[in-house]
Tab-separated table of C-alpha atoms in Angstrom:
chain	number	residue	atom	x	y	z
A	1	UNK	CA	24.084	-12.508	11.589
A	2	UNK	CA	20.537	-13.631	10.648
A	3	UNK	CA	19.398	-17.225	10.168
A	4	UNK	CA	17.396	-17.715	6.957
A	5	UNK	CA	16.730	-21.352	6.086
A	6	UNK	CA	15.099	-23.417	3.341
A	7	UNK	CA	12.093	-25.552	4.262
A	8	UNK	CA	9.641	-28.133	2.923
A	9	UNK	CA	6.710	-25.990	1.862
A	10	UNK	CA	3.145	-27.188	1.958
A	11	UNK	CA	1.801	-25.638	-1.230
A	12	UNK	CA	-0.863	-25.967	-3.932
A	13	UNK	CA	-0.893	-28.120	-6.990
A	14	UNK	CA	0.078	-25.801	-9.871
A	15	UNK	CA	-3.343	-26.046	-11.521
A	16	UNK	CA	-5.058	-24.913	-8.301
A	17	UNK	CA	-2.724	-22.133	-7.163
A	18	UNK	CA	-4.916	-19.316	-8.487
A	19	UNK	CA	-8.053	-20.893	-7.022
A	20	UNK	CA	-6.530	-21.465	-3.571
A	21	UNK	CA	-4.595	-18.220	-3.063
A	22	UNK	CA	-6.489	-15.475	-1.226
A	23	UNK	CA	-5.937	-12.069	0.338
A	24	UNK	CA	-4.473	-12.067	3.879
A	25	UNK	CA	-6.932	-12.939	6.631
A	26	UNK	CA	-6.618	-9.503	8.227
A	27	UNK	CA	-7.588	-7.348	5.225
A	28	UNK	CA	-11.073	-8.823	4.771
A	29	UNK	CA	-13.822	-9.394	7.302
A	30	UNK	CA	-15.854	-12.583	7.690
A	31	UNK	CA	-18.677	-11.430	5.417
A	32	UNK	CA	-16.268	-10.407	2.661
A	33	UNK	CA	-14.388	-13.711	2.922
A	34	UNK	CA	-17.648	-15.656	2.779
A	35	UNK	CA	-18.680	-13.814	-0.390
A	36	UNK	CA	-15.287	-14.173	-2.051
A	37	UNK	CA	-15.132	-17.909	-1.329
A	38	UNK	CA	-18.673	-18.635	-2.445
A	39	UNK	CA	-18.724	-21.483	-4.947
A	40	UNK	CA	-14.969	-22.085	-4.574
A	41	UNK	CA	-14.168	-25.154	-2.445
A	42	UNK	CA	-10.435	-24.501	-2.982
A	43	UNK	CA	-10.435	-20.992	-1.448
A	44	UNK	CA	-7.836	-20.623	1.291
A	45	UNK	CA	-10.398	-18.686	3.304
A	46	UNK	CA	-11.771	-22.111	4.288
A	47	UNK	CA	-8.537	-22.473	6.304
A	48	UNK	CA	-7.534	-18.910	7.112
A	49	UNK	CA	-11.050	-17.681	7.967
A	50	UNK	CA	-12.827	-20.949	8.696
A	51	UNK	CA	-15.820	-19.199	10.257
A	52	UNK	CA	-17.163	-18.914	6.699
A	53	UNK	CA	-18.071	-22.625	6.934
A	54	UNK	CA	-19.950	-22.192	10.205
A	55	UNK	CA	-23.167	-20.331	11.113
A	56	UNK	CA	-22.901	-16.591	10.517
A	57	UNK	CA	-23.693	-15.901	14.165
A	58	UNK	CA	-20.489	-17.557	15.392
A	59	UNK	CA	-17.604	-15.438	16.646
A	60	UNK	CA	-14.467	-15.715	14.473
A	61	UNK	CA	-12.591	-16.368	17.740
A	62	UNK	CA	-14.735	-19.311	18.807
A	63	UNK	CA	-12.836	-22.551	19.445
A	64	UNK	CA	-15.002	-24.232	16.795
A	65	UNK	CA	-13.476	-21.932	14.169
A	66	UNK	CA	-9.945	-23.119	14.908
A	67	UNK	CA	-11.076	-26.750	14.920
A	68	UNK	CA	-12.740	-26.180	11.557
A	69	UNK	CA	-9.556	-24.608	10.186
A	70	UNK	CA	-7.585	-27.719	11.184
A	71	UNK	CA	-10.238	-30.008	9.693
A	72	UNK	CA	-10.279	-28.044	6.437
A	73	UNK	CA	-6.488	-28.118	6.229
A	74	UNK	CA	-6.570	-31.884	6.694
A	75	UNK	CA	-9.177	-32.107	3.925
A	76	UNK	CA	-7.067	-30.004	1.535
A	77	UNK	CA	-4.142	-32.339	2.187
A	78	UNK	CA	-6.212	-35.481	1.797
A	79	UNK	CA	-7.636	-34.243	-1.494
A	80	UNK	CA	-4.127	-33.420	-2.721
A	81	UNK	CA	-4.991	-29.758	-3.222
A	82	UNK	CA	-2.062	-28.959	-0.952
A	83	UNK	CA	1.075	-31.114	-0.864
A	84	UNK	CA	4.280	-31.010	1.133
A	85	UNK	CA	7.569	-30.933	-0.744
A	86	UNK	CA	9.931	-33.827	-0.092
A	87	UNK	CA	13.056	-31.703	0.305
A	88	UNK	CA	13.990	-28.348	1.780
A	89	UNK	CA	13.895	-25.582	-0.795
A	90	UNK	CA	13.748	-21.869	-1.124
A	91	UNK	CA	11.023	-20.295	-3.257
A	92	UNK	CA	10.888	-16.975	-5.072
A	93	UNK	CA	7.649	-15.000	-5.040
A	94	UNK	CA	7.305	-12.102	-7.467
A	95	UNK	CA	4.386	-9.675	-7.438
A	96	UNK	CA	3.887	-7.202	-10.271
A	97	UNK	CA	1.437	-4.318	-9.985
A	98	UNK	CA	1.091	-1.470	-12.474
A	99	UNK	CA	4.438	-2.406	-14.028
A	100	UNK	CA	6.364	-2.458	-10.726
A	101	UNK	CA	7.775	-5.797	-9.556
A	102	UNK	CA	9.081	-7.007	-6.218
A	103	UNK	CA	10.627	-10.429	-5.640
A	104	UNK	CA	10.871	-12.045	-2.246
A	105	UNK	CA	12.671	-15.108	-0.960
A	106	UNK	CA	10.247	-17.512	0.717
A	107	UNK	CA	12.076	-19.093	3.639
A	108	UNK	CA	11.998	-19.696	7.373
A	109	UNK	CA	13.440	-17.260	9.889
A	110	UNK	CA	14.469	-17.821	13.483
A	111	UNK	CA	12.383	-17.109	16.574
A	112	UNK	CA	15.688	-16.484	18.380
A	113	UNK	CA	16.629	-13.791	15.867
A	114	UNK	CA	13.359	-12.077	16.738
A	115	UNK	CA	13.777	-12.318	20.510
A	116	UNK	CA	17.358	-11.049	20.174
A	117	UNK	CA	16.306	-8.016	18.146
A	118	UNK	CA	17.809	-9.103	14.838
A	119	UNK	CA	14.331	-9.110	13.296
A	120	UNK	CA	13.218	-5.567	14.026
A	121	UNK	CA	9.688	-4.300	14.533
A	122	UNK	CA	8.094	-0.876	14.252
A	123	UNK	CA	4.580	-1.468	15.638
A	124	UNK	CA	2.936	-2.554	18.857
A	125	UNK	CA	0.576	-5.507	18.769
A	126	UNK	CA	-2.788	-6.144	20.399
A	127	UNK	CA	-3.089	-9.106	22.735
A	128	UNK	CA	-6.445	-10.322	21.418
A	129	UNK	CA	-5.131	-10.435	17.854
A	130	UNK	CA	-2.074	-12.393	18.956
A	131	UNK	CA	-4.285	-14.918	20.748
A	132	UNK	CA	-6.343	-15.425	17.593
A	133	UNK	CA	-3.343	-16.353	15.438
A	134	UNK	CA	-1.742	-18.377	18.220
A	135	UNK	CA	-4.896	-20.490	18.414
A	136	UNK	CA	-4.869	-20.844	14.636
A	137	UNK	CA	-1.227	-21.955	14.590
A	138	UNK	CA	-1.748	-24.398	17.464
A	139	UNK	CA	-4.815	-25.962	15.825
A	140	UNK	CA	-3.200	-26.362	12.410
A	141	UNK	CA	0.296	-27.040	13.800
A	142	UNK	CA	1.576	-24.852	10.999
A	143	UNK	CA	2.446	-21.291	10.117
A	144	UNK	CA	-0.511	-20.714	7.846
A	145	UNK	CA	0.339	-17.161	6.682
A	146	UNK	CA	3.757	-15.699	5.838
A	147	UNK	CA	5.431	-12.768	7.580
A	148	UNK	CA	6.331	-9.904	5.224
A	149	UNK	CA	9.976	-9.041	5.964
A	150	UNK	CA	12.435	-6.676	4.342
A	151	UNK	CA	16.197	-6.281	4.266
A	152	UNK	CA	18.609	-3.588	3.199
A	153	UNK	CA	19.650	-3.872	-0.419
A	154	UNK	CA	22.323	-6.530	-0.980
A	155	UNK	CA	23.913	-6.936	-4.401
A	156	UNK	CA	24.911	-10.578	-3.938
A	157	UNK	CA	21.426	-11.662	-2.885
A	158	UNK	CA	19.798	-9.713	-5.691
A	159	UNK	CA	22.103	-11.230	-8.306
A	160	UNK	CA	21.511	-14.801	-7.108
A	161	UNK	CA	17.741	-14.268	-7.227
A	162	UNK	CA	17.798	-12.575	-10.617
A	163	UNK	CA	20.002	-15.293	-12.127
A	164	UNK	CA	17.577	-17.971	-10.950
A	165	UNK	CA	14.574	-16.156	-12.372
A	166	UNK	CA	16.356	-15.651	-15.693
A	167	UNK	CA	17.221	-19.329	-16.104
A	168	UNK	CA	14.161	-21.159	-14.708
A	169	UNK	CA	10.445	-21.312	-15.445
A	170	UNK	CA	7.943	-20.219	-12.837
A	171	UNK	CA	5.865	-22.976	-11.242
A	172	UNK	CA	2.935	-20.601	-10.624
A	173	UNK	CA	1.915	-17.697	-12.839
A	174	UNK	CA	-1.509	-16.087	-12.451
A	175	UNK	CA	-3.263	-12.762	-11.990
A	176	UNK	CA	-5.441	-12.070	-8.968
A	177	UNK	CA	-6.938	-9.177	-6.971
A	178	UNK	CA	-6.351	-5.657	-8.357
A	179	UNK	CA	-4.742	-7.139	-11.497
A	180	UNK	CA	-1.603	-8.145	-9.623
A	181	UNK	CA	0.484	-10.812	-11.369
A	182	UNK	CA	1.851	-13.487	-9.046
A	183	UNK	CA	4.759	-15.716	-10.074
A	184	UNK	CA	6.563	-18.342	-8.011
A	185	UNK	CA	9.811	-20.191	-8.705
A	186	UNK	CA	11.049	-23.338	-6.972
A	187	UNK	CA	14.694	-22.829	-5.975
A	188	UNK	CA	15.998	-26.336	-5.339
A	189	UNK	CA	19.711	-26.253	-6.214
A	190	UNK	CA	21.719	-27.082	-3.032
A	191	UNK	CA	24.629	-24.895	-4.152
A	192	UNK	CA	22.477	-21.798	-4.716
A	193	UNK	CA	20.549	-22.518	-1.516
A	194	UNK	CA	23.794	-22.495	0.448
A	195	UNK	CA	24.975	-19.322	-1.294
A	196	UNK	CA	21.769	-17.534	-0.337
A	197	UNK	CA	21.890	-18.841	3.221
A	198	UNK	CA	25.448	-17.539	3.562
A	199	UNK	CA	24.560	-14.192	2.000
A	200	UNK	CA	21.708	-13.616	4.423
A	201	UNK	CA	23.967	-14.630	7.312
A	202	UNK	CA	26.074	-11.560	6.479
A	203	UNK	CA	23.157	-9.181	7.103
A	204	UNK	CA	22.903	-7.429	10.444
A	205	UNK	CA	19.113	-7.407	10.603
A	206	UNK	CA	15.774	-8.081	8.992
A	207	UNK	CA	12.766	-5.775	9.302
A	208	UNK	CA	9.067	-6.541	9.679
A	209	UNK	CA	7.281	-4.697	6.895
A	210	UNK	CA	3.843	-6.162	7.600
A	211	UNK	CA	2.631	-8.918	9.912
A	212	UNK	CA	3.583	-7.906	13.443
A	213	UNK	CA	0.728	-9.931	14.942
A	214	UNK	CA	1.637	-12.998	12.891
A	215	UNK	CA	5.249	-12.648	13.981
A	216	UNK	CA	4.463	-12.324	17.681
A	217	UNK	CA	2.063	-15.260	17.449
A	218	UNK	CA	4.485	-17.526	15.608
A	219	UNK	CA	7.315	-16.695	18.002
A	220	UNK	CA	5.193	-17.186	21.111
A	221	UNK	CA	3.899	-20.557	19.926
A	222	UNK	CA	7.458	-21.633	19.135
A	223	UNK	CA	8.683	-20.561	22.558
A	224	UNK	CA	5.686	-22.252	24.172
A	225	UNK	CA	6.507	-25.526	22.429
A	226	UNK	CA	10.135	-25.179	23.481
A	227	UNK	CA	9.172	-24.588	27.108
A	228	UNK	CA	6.788	-27.559	27.074
A	229	UNK	CA	9.433	-29.682	25.339
A	230	UNK	CA	7.044	-30.355	22.457
A	231	UNK	CA	9.108	-28.419	19.954
A	232	UNK	CA	10.733	-29.596	16.761
A	233	UNK	CA	13.483	-28.035	14.697
A	234	UNK	CA	10.758	-26.535	12.530
A	235	UNK	CA	8.868	-24.910	15.402
A	236	UNK	CA	11.988	-22.874	16.202
A	237	UNK	CA	11.422	-21.113	12.862
A	238	UNK	CA	8.523	-19.314	11.197
A	239	UNK	CA	7.383	-18.735	7.628
A	240	UNK	CA	8.596	-15.484	6.054
A	241	UNK	CA	8.954	-13.820	2.679
A	242	UNK	CA	11.929	-11.453	2.469
A	243	UNK	CA	12.032	-8.525	0.040
A	244	UNK	CA	14.771	-5.949	-0.605
A	245	UNK	CA	13.740	-2.562	0.754
A	246	UNK	CA	14.252	-0.751	-2.549
A	247	UNK	CA	11.589	-2.819	-4.361
A	248	UNK	CA	8.734	-2.249	-1.912
A	249	UNK	CA	5.870	0.174	-2.408
A	250	UNK	CA	4.044	1.813	0.487
A	251	UNK	CA	0.810	3.615	-0.223
A	252	UNK	CA	-0.759	6.250	1.985
A	253	UNK	CA	-2.875	5.181	4.954
A	254	UNK	CA	-5.686	7.720	5.084
A	255	UNK	CA	-7.944	8.798	7.954
A	256	UNK	CA	-11.667	9.562	8.263
A	257	UNK	CA	-13.296	11.176	11.294
A	258	UNK	CA	-16.817	11.491	12.641
A	259	UNK	CA	-16.446	14.525	14.873
A	260	UNK	CA	-18.010	17.826	15.783
A	261	UNK	CA	-16.080	20.463	13.879
A	262	UNK	CA	-15.647	23.608	16.025
A	263	UNK	CA	-16.645	27.010	14.649
A	264	UNK	CA	-13.072	28.248	14.924
A	265	UNK	CA	-11.668	25.117	13.257
A	266	UNK	CA	-9.767	26.950	10.529
A	267	UNK	CA	-8.395	29.441	13.039
A	268	UNK	CA	-7.059	26.533	15.110
A	269	UNK	CA	-5.592	24.917	11.998
A	270	UNK	CA	-3.587	28.038	11.187
A	271	UNK	CA	-1.566	27.634	14.356
A	272	UNK	CA	0.281	24.689	12.806
A	273	UNK	CA	-0.653	24.662	9.117
A	274	UNK	CA	-0.706	26.868	6.067
A	275	UNK	CA	-4.240	26.224	4.774
A	276	UNK	CA	-5.384	26.677	1.160
A	277	UNK	CA	-8.431	25.442	-0.725
A	278	UNK	CA	-7.339	23.235	-3.625
A	279	UNK	CA	-8.500	20.835	-6.321
A	280	UNK	CA	-5.627	18.481	-5.481
A	281	UNK	CA	-6.640	15.345	-3.584
A	282	UNK	CA	-3.333	13.534	-2.995
A	283	UNK	CA	-0.357	14.751	-1.011
A	284	UNK	CA	2.796	14.904	-3.120
A	285	UNK	CA	5.420	15.906	-0.567
A	286	UNK	CA	6.219	15.349	3.112
A	287	UNK	CA	4.445	17.495	5.707
A	288	UNK	CA	1.564	18.021	3.274
A	289	UNK	CA	-1.903	16.734	4.173
A	290	UNK	CA	-5.009	16.966	1.998
A	291	UNK	CA	-8.317	17.451	3.832
A	292	UNK	CA	-11.832	16.762	2.511
A	293	UNK	CA	-14.509	18.724	4.388
A	294	UNK	CA	-18.037	19.792	3.360
A	295	UNK	CA	-17.459	18.877	-0.285
A	296	UNK	CA	-14.220	20.831	-0.586
A	297	UNK	CA	-10.529	19.867	-0.520
A	298	UNK	CA	-7.877	21.802	1.378
A	299	UNK	CA	-4.105	21.600	1.449
A	300	UNK	CA	-2.666	21.641	4.967
A	301	UNK	CA	1.041	22.404	4.818
A	302	UNK	CA	2.769	21.895	8.159
A	303	UNK	CA	4.732	24.945	9.278
A	304	UNK	CA	8.456	24.230	9.444
A	305	UNK	CA	8.789	25.144	13.100
A	306	UNK	CA	6.160	22.496	13.941
A	307	UNK	CA	8.103	19.584	12.411
A	308	UNK	CA	10.214	17.609	14.930
A	309	UNK	CA	13.506	15.999	13.963
A	310	UNK	CA	13.039	12.626	15.647
A	311	UNK	CA	12.244	9.655	13.326
A	312	UNK	CA	8.720	9.091	14.682
A	313	UNK	CA	7.639	12.665	15.321
A	314	UNK	CA	8.447	13.827	11.784
A	315	UNK	CA	6.248	11.186	10.116
A	316	UNK	CA	3.211	12.679	8.398
A	317	UNK	CA	0.855	10.409	10.355
A	318	UNK	CA	2.452	11.715	13.576
A	319	UNK	CA	2.143	15.326	12.464
A	320	UNK	CA	-1.555	14.895	11.721
A	321	UNK	CA	-2.188	13.136	15.015
A	322	UNK	CA	-0.150	15.460	17.214
A	323	UNK	CA	-1.037	18.782	15.584
A	324	UNK	CA	-4.674	18.223	14.622
A	325	UNK	CA	-6.487	15.043	15.604
A	326	UNK	CA	-5.436	14.972	19.263
A	327	UNK	CA	-5.462	18.698	20.166
A	328	UNK	CA	-8.532	19.748	18.165
A	329	UNK	CA	-10.756	16.659	18.334
A	330	UNK	CA	-9.366	15.040	21.490
A	331	UNK	CA	-8.870	11.654	19.825
A	332	UNK	CA	-5.949	10.323	21.830
A	333	UNK	CA	-6.120	6.546	21.335
A	334	UNK	CA	-6.711	5.891	17.651
A	335	UNK	CA	-6.836	2.129	18.240
A	336	UNK	CA	-9.977	2.303	20.356
A	337	UNK	CA	-11.754	5.592	19.577
A	338	UNK	CA	-14.707	4.882	17.260
A	339	UNK	CA	-14.634	8.437	15.897
A	340	UNK	CA	-11.703	7.565	13.639
A	341	UNK	CA	-11.189	4.945	10.947
A	342	UNK	CA	-8.496	4.167	8.395
A	343	UNK	CA	-8.625	3.711	4.623
A	344	UNK	CA	-5.853	2.094	2.592
A	345	UNK	CA	-4.385	4.106	-0.251
A	346	UNK	CA	-5.320	1.414	-2.762
A	347	UNK	CA	-8.886	2.812	-2.641
A	348	UNK	CA	-7.853	6.332	-3.641
A	349	UNK	CA	-9.234	9.757	-2.594
A	350	UNK	CA	-12.573	8.985	-4.232
A	351	UNK	CA	-13.249	6.527	-1.429
A	352	UNK	CA	-12.679	9.310	1.089
A	353	UNK	CA	-15.184	11.496	-0.749
A	354	UNK	CA	-17.731	8.686	-0.726
A	355	UNK	CA	-17.329	8.178	3.014
A	356	UNK	CA	-17.682	11.882	3.769
A	357	UNK	CA	-20.723	12.145	1.469
A	358	UNK	CA	-22.344	9.188	3.240
A	359	UNK	CA	-22.647	11.314	6.402
A	360	UNK	CA	-21.174	8.486	8.500
A	361	UNK	CA	-17.942	10.509	8.443
A	362	UNK	CA	-17.592	14.239	8.036
A	363	UNK	CA	-13.904	14.922	7.503
A	364	UNK	CA	-11.180	12.932	5.743
A	365	UNK	CA	-7.420	13.270	5.421
A	366	UNK	CA	-5.387	12.055	2.454
A	367	UNK	CA	-1.820	11.419	3.587
A	368	UNK	CA	1.657	11.453	2.091
A	369	UNK	CA	2.839	7.822	2.242
A	370	UNK	CA	5.472	6.720	4.731
A	371	UNK	CA	8.694	5.699	2.977
A	372	UNK	CA	10.760	2.557	3.546
A	373	UNK	CA	13.690	4.679	4.690
A	374	UNK	CA	11.450	6.048	7.450
A	375	UNK	CA	10.407	2.549	8.516
A	376	UNK	CA	14.009	1.338	8.654
A	377	UNK	CA	15.112	4.429	10.571
A	378	UNK	CA	12.363	3.986	13.163
A	379	UNK	CA	13.090	0.263	13.552
A	380	UNK	CA	16.842	0.857	13.892
A	381	UNK	CA	16.142	3.446	16.589
A	382	UNK	CA	13.981	0.840	18.413
A	383	UNK	CA	11.064	3.217	18.203
A	384	UNK	CA	7.421	2.519	17.386
A	385	UNK	CA	5.371	4.069	14.599
A	386	UNK	CA	1.828	5.308	15.216
A	387	UNK	CA	-0.907	2.771	14.351
A	388	UNK	CA	-1.794	2.490	10.671
A	389	UNK	CA	1.341	4.209	9.370
A	390	UNK	CA	1.959	1.950	6.353
A	391	UNK	CA	-0.207	0.311	3.705
A	392	UNK	CA	1.899	-2.016	1.589
A	393	UNK	CA	0.803	-2.895	-1.926
A	394	UNK	CA	0.551	-5.334	-3.494
A	395	UNK	CA	-0.617	-7.713	-0.759
A	396	UNK	CA	1.085	-11.096	-0.399
A	397	UNK	CA	-1.493	-13.785	-1.021
A	398	UNK	CA	-1.995	-16.514	1.553
A	399	UNK	CA	-2.299	-20.192	0.698
A	400	UNK	CA	0.697	-20.423	-1.626
A	401	UNK	CA	3.024	-21.514	1.190
A	402	UNK	CA	2.496	-23.113	4.595
A	403	UNK	CA	5.169	-24.177	7.062
A	404	UNK	CA	4.628	-27.478	8.890
A	405	UNK	CA	5.780	-27.221	12.504
A	406	UNK	CA	6.120	-31.034	12.586
A	407	UNK	CA	5.018	-31.402	16.176
A	408	UNK	CA	1.957	-33.517	15.317
A	409	UNK	CA	1.105	-35.959	12.573
A	410	UNK	CA	-1.378	-33.584	10.912
A	411	UNK	CA	0.694	-32.689	7.842
């Protein structure tokens, strides 16, 4: 039912993998990328966030940035820091964080599967962010960052992957940000490749875990090339890493507000929540939200009669938005309202305390994390989650795999 294919990866020399690989372009800003890449000519930020090699005043969306990305990619290839494999392979990418491991199949997935709804989404995208990655893909003529996909647990696929890991040495093995261990295997046996391709063909759907903007951008560029008759076989596919849903870890995606707190705030809260002061700073069950306000923590337990049954409405991020943020503080559009910001769970509740103490924000909410079963249920229902519902950890590093679209002679 879904088309998952091997491909000729453009990837680092083994000795440079840990020096090239970087966090995804969309989890660091230009200043952070510039600092992280300082003194490291191999850093993938030179390609993925090429504005770091241009004057600081330049917009990251300036045409010169995309031209610089293409020039830097060409330089990496010329220097041999990145090389393209001679044959189509699969690759296995394992990330281990705090003793928990997840292993994904690095492959190419079909733009037609996406347009036909076989690759399911759960978020809306923003046009300006799509345009950015579309320009990046066009300039480099490559998928430069992988899409993070998931699939429902499949015993055959899991056994094939485990058997390969057990009987082959990893080609990359290093530790990077947040002490995450990254290991990659080259899967080059034609028989096993065919077995995996057939096994994935039996699945009804794939699910976008993270990377909705990258997906939309890759698909739109592929369709654009098809319409202009400049497409290749490769441009009908995009770079993905596919993980079984039961191995993935979603952390909470917390909220901070800079708002005027009304005098009757706690009275208003009691309409929908059971409120208690507490020393606990993390939510441990659904419909439980922890609030930091004026140096104190409070447990907000959603009253049962306020919890909807639909897959989106019952999410904790929906409950907070619909029962508190929107009605009390009149923040309706969380994408554009500058009175709200979002903090990934990797930073912990102490980060929320720091932000509230800084006086830039005056109230923070520590959330119960969305679960993979919720994501799959929402996607299957063709519904959309609220913005910033999931924070996946560990992050897939960029720069370990690129997919050549083969519509120019650049790679």
